[in-house]
Tab-separated table of C-alpha atoms in Angstrom:
chain	number	residue	atom	x	y	z
A	1	UNK	CA	-103.000	-102.850	-24.085
A	2	UNK	CA	-105.989	-105.140	-24.506
A	3	UNK	CA	-105.533	-108.608	-25.981
A	4	UNK	CA	-107.587	-108.767	-29.195
A	5	UNK	CA	-109.572	-111.919	-29.976
A	6	UNK	CA	-111.050	-112.185	-33.468
A	7	UNK	CA	-113.679	-114.797	-34.336
A	8	UNK	CA	-113.834	-115.205	-38.079
A	9	UNK	CA	-114.031	-117.210	-41.236
A	10	UNK	CA	-115.652	-116.507	-44.595
A	11	UNK	CA	-118.626	-118.858	-44.318
A	12	UNK	CA	-121.895	-118.383	-42.503
A	13	UNK	CA	-123.485	-120.955	-40.211
A	14	UNK	CA	-120.286	-122.126	-38.540
A	15	UNK	CA	-121.245	-120.858	-35.072
A	16	UNK	CA	-119.111	-117.701	-34.914
A	17	UNK	CA	-121.580	-115.639	-32.886
A	18	UNK	CA	-122.359	-118.525	-30.508
A	19	UNK	CA	-118.632	-119.000	-29.892
A	20	UNK	CA	-118.155	-115.215	-29.558
A	21	UNK	CA	-120.912	-114.793	-26.972
A	22	UNK	CA	-119.862	-117.795	-24.889
A	23	UNK	CA	-116.176	-116.870	-24.871
A	24	UNK	CA	-116.946	-113.230	-24.046
A	25	UNK	CA	-119.429	-114.094	-21.291
A	26	UNK	CA	-117.103	-116.725	-19.822
A	27	UNK	CA	-114.339	-114.107	-19.564
A	28	UNK	CA	-116.747	-111.603	-18.004
A	29	UNK	CA	-117.898	-114.182	-15.445
A	30	UNK	CA	-114.275	-114.888	-14.523
A	31	UNK	CA	-113.848	-111.214	-13.664
A	32	UNK	CA	-112.131	-110.015	-16.831
A	33	UNK	CA	-113.187	-106.723	-18.413
A	34	UNK	CA	-114.068	-107.518	-22.018
A	35	UNK	CA	-115.376	-105.328	-24.799
A	36	UNK	CA	-117.015	-106.647	-27.972
A	37	UNK	CA	-117.524	-105.422	-31.534
A	38	UNK	CA	-119.723	-106.895	-34.263
A	39	UNK	CA	-118.460	-106.303	-37.796
A	40	UNK	CA	-121.436	-107.961	-39.496
A	41	UNK	CA	-123.045	-104.608	-40.191
A	42	UNK	CA	-126.116	-106.184	-41.798
A	43	UNK	CA	-127.065	-109.050	-39.482
A	44	UNK	CA	-125.454	-107.960	-36.178
A	45	UNK	CA	-126.026	-111.342	-34.493
A	46	UNK	CA	-123.597	-110.736	-31.618
A	47	UNK	CA	-124.988	-107.242	-31.099
A	48	UNK	CA	-128.515	-108.649	-30.971
A	49	UNK	CA	-127.388	-111.403	-28.594
A	50	UNK	CA	-126.034	-108.885	-26.091
A	51	UNK	CA	-129.071	-106.587	-26.517
A	52	UNK	CA	-131.335	-109.588	-25.797
A	53	UNK	CA	-129.316	-110.265	-22.657
A	54	UNK	CA	-129.611	-106.719	-21.377
A	55	UNK	CA	-133.363	-106.709	-22.071
A	56	UNK	CA	-133.908	-110.022	-20.268
A	57	UNK	CA	-131.839	-108.991	-17.244
A	58	UNK	CA	-133.741	-105.710	-16.957
A	59	UNK	CA	-137.078	-107.490	-17.250
A	60	UNK	CA	-136.185	-110.075	-14.584
A	61	UNK	CA	-134.326	-107.563	-12.381
A	62	UNK	CA	-131.181	-109.688	-12.546
A	63	UNK	CA	-127.526	-108.721	-12.564
A	64	UNK	CA	-125.186	-111.090	-14.395
A	65	UNK	CA	-121.683	-110.460	-15.741
A	66	UNK	CA	-122.097	-109.151	-19.266
A	67	UNK	CA	-119.582	-108.216	-21.969
A	68	UNK	CA	-119.392	-104.560	-22.923
A	69	UNK	CA	-120.665	-103.872	-26.442
A	70	UNK	CA	-119.964	-100.910	-28.690
A	71	UNK	CA	-121.225	-100.084	-32.154
A	72	UNK	CA	-118.755	-98.746	-34.684
A	73	UNK	CA	-118.703	-94.934	-34.609
A	74	UNK	CA	-119.977	-92.920	-37.532
A	75	UNK	CA	-117.138	-91.271	-39.425
A	76	UNK	CA	-117.621	-88.016	-41.306
A	77	UNK	CA	-115.871	-88.558	-44.631
A	78	UNK	CA	-115.202	-84.846	-44.855
A	79	UNK	CA	-112.969	-85.080	-41.773
A	80	UNK	CA	-110.668	-87.672	-43.337
A	81	UNK	CA	-107.341	-86.944	-44.932
A	82	UNK	CA	-106.588	-88.020	-48.469
A	83	UNK	CA	-106.114	-91.803	-48.606
A	84	UNK	CA	-107.928	-92.508	-45.329
A	85	UNK	CA	-110.849	-94.947	-45.349
A	86	UNK	CA	-113.973	-94.357	-43.234
A	87	UNK	CA	-114.394	-98.021	-42.277
A	88	UNK	CA	-110.737	-98.345	-41.302
A	89	UNK	CA	-111.039	-95.275	-39.110
A	90	UNK	CA	-114.280	-96.490	-37.511
A	91	UNK	CA	-112.761	-99.824	-36.457
A	92	UNK	CA	-109.486	-98.277	-35.319
A	93	UNK	CA	-111.281	-95.696	-33.159
A	94	UNK	CA	-113.619	-98.305	-31.653
A	95	UNK	CA	-110.682	-100.530	-30.704
A	96	UNK	CA	-108.655	-97.586	-29.402
A	97	UNK	CA	-111.554	-96.502	-27.160
A	98	UNK	CA	-111.603	-99.971	-25.523
A	99	UNK	CA	-107.847	-100.502	-25.230
A	100	UNK	CA	-107.340	-98.584	-21.998
A	101	UNK	CA	-110.407	-99.932	-20.166
A	102	UNK	CA	-110.557	-103.584	-21.261
A	103	UNK	CA	-108.290	-106.577	-20.770
A	104	UNK	CA	-109.751	-108.246	-23.857
A	105	UNK	CA	-111.506	-107.049	-26.999
A	106	UNK	CA	-113.484	-109.656	-28.934
A	107	UNK	CA	-114.379	-108.898	-32.550
A	108	UNK	CA	-117.022	-111.011	-34.309
A	109	UNK	CA	-116.540	-110.963	-38.097
A	110	UNK	CA	-119.126	-111.558	-40.848
A	111	UNK	CA	-119.242	-114.786	-42.846
A	112	UNK	CA	-117.853	-113.081	-45.920
A	113	UNK	CA	-114.739	-111.260	-47.053
A	114	UNK	CA	-115.003	-107.556	-46.195
A	115	UNK	CA	-112.504	-104.762	-45.699
A	116	UNK	CA	-113.438	-104.549	-42.005
A	117	UNK	CA	-112.904	-108.281	-41.542
A	118	UNK	CA	-109.524	-108.136	-43.247
A	119	UNK	CA	-108.414	-105.267	-41.004
A	120	UNK	CA	-109.672	-107.046	-37.871
A	121	UNK	CA	-107.687	-110.168	-38.725
A	122	UNK	CA	-104.523	-108.094	-38.956
A	123	UNK	CA	-105.293	-106.706	-35.471
A	124	UNK	CA	-105.856	-110.099	-33.856
A	125	UNK	CA	-103.607	-111.525	-31.157
A	126	UNK	CA	-105.784	-114.639	-30.995
A	127	UNK	CA	-107.782	-115.762	-34.047
A	128	UNK	CA	-110.604	-118.274	-33.560
A	129	UNK	CA	-111.996	-119.919	-36.698
A	130	UNK	CA	-115.072	-122.098	-36.064
A	131	UNK	CA	-115.495	-124.742	-38.738
A	132	UNK	CA	-118.312	-127.247	-39.184
A	133	UNK	CA	-116.891	-130.761	-39.298
A	134	UNK	CA	-117.434	-131.071	-43.039
A	135	UNK	CA	-115.287	-130.916	-46.154
A	136	UNK	CA	-117.695	-128.268	-47.448
A	137	UNK	CA	-116.385	-125.961	-44.709
A	138	UNK	CA	-112.845	-127.332	-44.890
A	139	UNK	CA	-112.681	-126.097	-48.493
A	140	UNK	CA	-112.548	-122.600	-47.033
A	141	UNK	CA	-109.124	-123.438	-45.603
A	142	UNK	CA	-107.696	-125.744	-48.253
A	143	UNK	CA	-108.518	-127.692	-51.398
A	144	UNK	CA	-108.223	-131.472	-51.185
A	145	UNK	CA	-108.111	-134.181	-53.839
A	146	UNK	CA	-111.181	-136.202	-54.805
A	147	UNK	CA	-110.523	-138.777	-52.085
A	148	UNK	CA	-109.953	-136.080	-49.434
A	149	UNK	CA	-106.671	-137.818	-48.737
A	150	UNK	CA	-104.222	-135.122	-49.785
A	151	UNK	CA	-104.176	-131.338	-49.474
A	152	UNK	CA	-103.766	-129.720	-52.879
A	153	UNK	CA	-103.382	-126.076	-51.857
A	154	UNK	CA	-104.442	-123.520	-49.236
A	155	UNK	CA	-107.710	-121.741	-50.032
A	156	UNK	CA	-109.015	-118.180	-49.887
A	157	UNK	CA	-109.440	-117.756	-46.150
A	158	UNK	CA	-106.072	-119.282	-45.308
A	159	UNK	CA	-104.496	-116.876	-47.774
A	160	UNK	CA	-106.211	-113.935	-46.061
A	161	UNK	CA	-104.855	-115.048	-42.679
A	162	UNK	CA	-101.393	-115.389	-44.230
A	163	UNK	CA	-101.691	-111.821	-45.508
A	164	UNK	CA	-102.732	-110.623	-42.035
A	165	UNK	CA	-99.718	-112.385	-40.542
A	166	UNK	CA	-97.403	-110.664	-43.003
A	167	UNK	CA	-98.886	-107.269	-42.148
A	168	UNK	CA	-98.273	-107.882	-38.424
A	169	UNK	CA	-94.725	-109.057	-39.060
A	170	UNK	CA	-93.954	-105.958	-41.110
A	171	UNK	CA	-95.299	-103.803	-38.271
A	172	UNK	CA	-93.107	-105.614	-35.717
A	173	UNK	CA	-96.127	-107.089	-33.889
A	174	UNK	CA	-96.396	-110.509	-32.245
A	175	UNK	CA	-97.606	-113.353	-34.488
A	176	UNK	CA	-101.261	-114.376	-34.553
A	177	UNK	CA	-102.150	-117.412	-32.433
A	178	UNK	CA	-104.623	-119.128	-34.779
A	179	UNK	CA	-107.036	-121.760	-33.429
A	180	UNK	CA	-109.404	-123.706	-35.701
A	181	UNK	CA	-112.427	-125.137	-33.861
A	182	UNK	CA	-114.169	-128.240	-35.146
A	183	UNK	CA	-117.840	-127.553	-34.467
A	184	UNK	CA	-120.758	-130.003	-34.697
A	185	UNK	CA	-118.557	-133.049	-34.262
A	186	UNK	CA	-120.394	-136.335	-34.689
A	187	UNK	CA	-120.460	-138.738	-31.747
A	188	UNK	CA	-119.725	-141.800	-33.877
A	189	UNK	CA	-116.371	-142.734	-35.411
A	190	UNK	CA	-117.539	-142.153	-38.985
A	191	UNK	CA	-115.222	-142.310	-41.991
A	192	UNK	CA	-115.837	-138.625	-42.801
A	193	UNK	CA	-114.952	-137.642	-39.231
A	194	UNK	CA	-111.698	-139.604	-39.386
A	195	UNK	CA	-110.797	-138.062	-42.763
A	196	UNK	CA	-111.530	-134.574	-41.411
A	197	UNK	CA	-109.284	-135.151	-38.399
A	198	UNK	CA	-106.442	-136.330	-40.632
A	199	UNK	CA	-106.852	-133.398	-43.030
A	200	UNK	CA	-107.080	-130.825	-40.207
A	201	UNK	CA	-103.924	-132.131	-38.547
A	202	UNK	CA	-102.008	-132.127	-41.847
A	203	UNK	CA	-103.112	-128.593	-42.675
A	204	UNK	CA	-102.354	-127.340	-39.144
A	205	UNK	CA	-98.704	-128.278	-39.590
A	206	UNK	CA	-98.599	-126.828	-43.098
A	207	UNK	CA	-100.082	-123.375	-42.505
A	208	UNK	CA	-99.653	-122.964	-38.753
A	209	UNK	CA	-102.802	-123.177	-36.653
A	210	UNK	CA	-103.812	-125.141	-33.565
A	211	UNK	CA	-106.834	-127.460	-33.948
A	212	UNK	CA	-109.243	-127.598	-31.010
A	213	UNK	CA	-112.683	-129.084	-30.330
A	214	UNK	CA	-115.596	-126.661	-30.483
A	215	UNK	CA	-119.284	-127.148	-29.698
A	216	UNK	CA	-121.440	-130.120	-30.572
A	217	UNK	CA	-124.823	-129.488	-32.194
A	218	UNK	CA	-127.219	-128.752	-29.315
A	219	UNK	CA	-130.731	-127.323	-29.209
A	220	UNK	CA	-129.859	-125.345	-26.070
A	221	UNK	CA	-127.804	-122.821	-28.076
A	222	UNK	CA	-130.835	-121.848	-30.178
A	223	UNK	CA	-133.044	-121.684	-27.085
A	224	UNK	CA	-130.702	-119.342	-25.204
A	225	UNK	CA	-130.338	-116.669	-27.904
A	226	UNK	CA	-133.733	-114.879	-27.458
A	227	UNK	CA	-132.900	-114.211	-23.796
A	228	UNK	CA	-129.238	-113.490	-24.460
A	229	UNK	CA	-128.150	-116.222	-22.085
A	230	UNK	CA	-125.255	-118.670	-22.202
A	231	UNK	CA	-124.678	-122.105	-20.727
A	232	UNK	CA	-122.991	-120.505	-17.724
A	233	UNK	CA	-126.109	-118.536	-16.781
A	234	UNK	CA	-128.536	-121.437	-16.360
A	235	UNK	CA	-128.129	-121.903	-12.609
A	236	UNK	CA	-128.457	-118.144	-12.062
A	237	UNK	CA	-131.928	-118.163	-13.605
A	238	UNK	CA	-133.104	-121.102	-11.489
A	239	UNK	CA	-132.138	-124.163	-13.527
A	240	UNK	CA	-130.771	-126.359	-10.719
A	241	UNK	CA	-130.860	-129.764	-12.397
A	242	UNK	CA	-128.807	-129.476	-15.558
A	243	UNK	CA	-129.391	-132.108	-18.214
A	244	UNK	CA	-126.535	-134.342	-19.298
A	245	UNK	CA	-126.431	-132.408	-22.558
A	246	UNK	CA	-126.020	-129.094	-20.715
A	247	UNK	CA	-123.313	-130.513	-18.453
A	248	UNK	CA	-121.450	-131.825	-21.499
A	249	UNK	CA	-121.800	-128.444	-23.226
A	250	UNK	CA	-120.334	-126.637	-20.200
A	251	UNK	CA	-117.384	-129.013	-20.322
A	252	UNK	CA	-116.918	-128.227	-24.027
A	253	UNK	CA	-116.823	-124.524	-23.188
A	254	UNK	CA	-114.306	-125.130	-20.390
A	255	UNK	CA	-112.082	-127.091	-22.781
A	256	UNK	CA	-112.402	-124.346	-25.388
A	257	UNK	CA	-111.317	-121.614	-22.945
A	258	UNK	CA	-108.398	-123.791	-21.851
A	259	UNK	CA	-107.382	-124.440	-25.484
A	260	UNK	CA	-107.314	-120.707	-26.273
A	261	UNK	CA	-104.466	-120.185	-23.785
A	262	UNK	CA	-105.401	-116.536	-23.284
A	263	UNK	CA	-103.014	-114.540	-21.076
A	264	UNK	CA	-103.997	-114.584	-17.404
A	265	UNK	CA	-107.072	-116.783	-17.955
A	266	UNK	CA	-107.844	-120.023	-16.116
A	267	UNK	CA	-111.240	-121.662	-16.779
A	268	UNK	CA	-112.559	-121.747	-13.213
A	269	UNK	CA	-116.280	-122.101	-13.895
């Protein structure tokens, strides 16, 4: 059975698709067979990312390890039994089709609460939640007091993950390994950064996730998207002298893959 990785939260702009593409491509480059699904049916950023990659590789006559991508199948409502949901069936069939041929299935969720996203979270073996290093994003996980010194209560997304965990427990499945990534970390030891670190560590113990560093804000991520490339592809397209920023970004990706602790995966790039 494939190990299911879900990348999700309920806020846009946190870097979910960038994380999804880099994790998926890193696994593919390490020789793992990985399939991907994009549940943002409107924007389809991960789907576009992989389509851009295939187009660029065809144009340049290159062959680089690339994640498999599948669109959700169309479900004829007339074929469903009473009580069955078309979206549930579409996701279940897409995952089932990949289970026997992939080691990993990565599902990129939309930045909003949807039925598909809720179902995907309940399927996840590993859940990755990218979070901008800001209390605006932190509010998605928990409410804090006016000094950001104490956690008042878990928030909507944390409650959804708790519900997904209960569903898995009732089905006799293994618990979700939940990792929260702090993206766009500042380089200076600012007061806000220190407060965020304290709040994240407190909440991790309270609701059960592992905090990990994500990606810093870098122009290179925006530049790579139109060609569908990742940091790991730069040398393959002729970039021999990597900038210090690119070297640092590769190290961030290596640390991220190591922090995920995926079964049978060692970051050897």
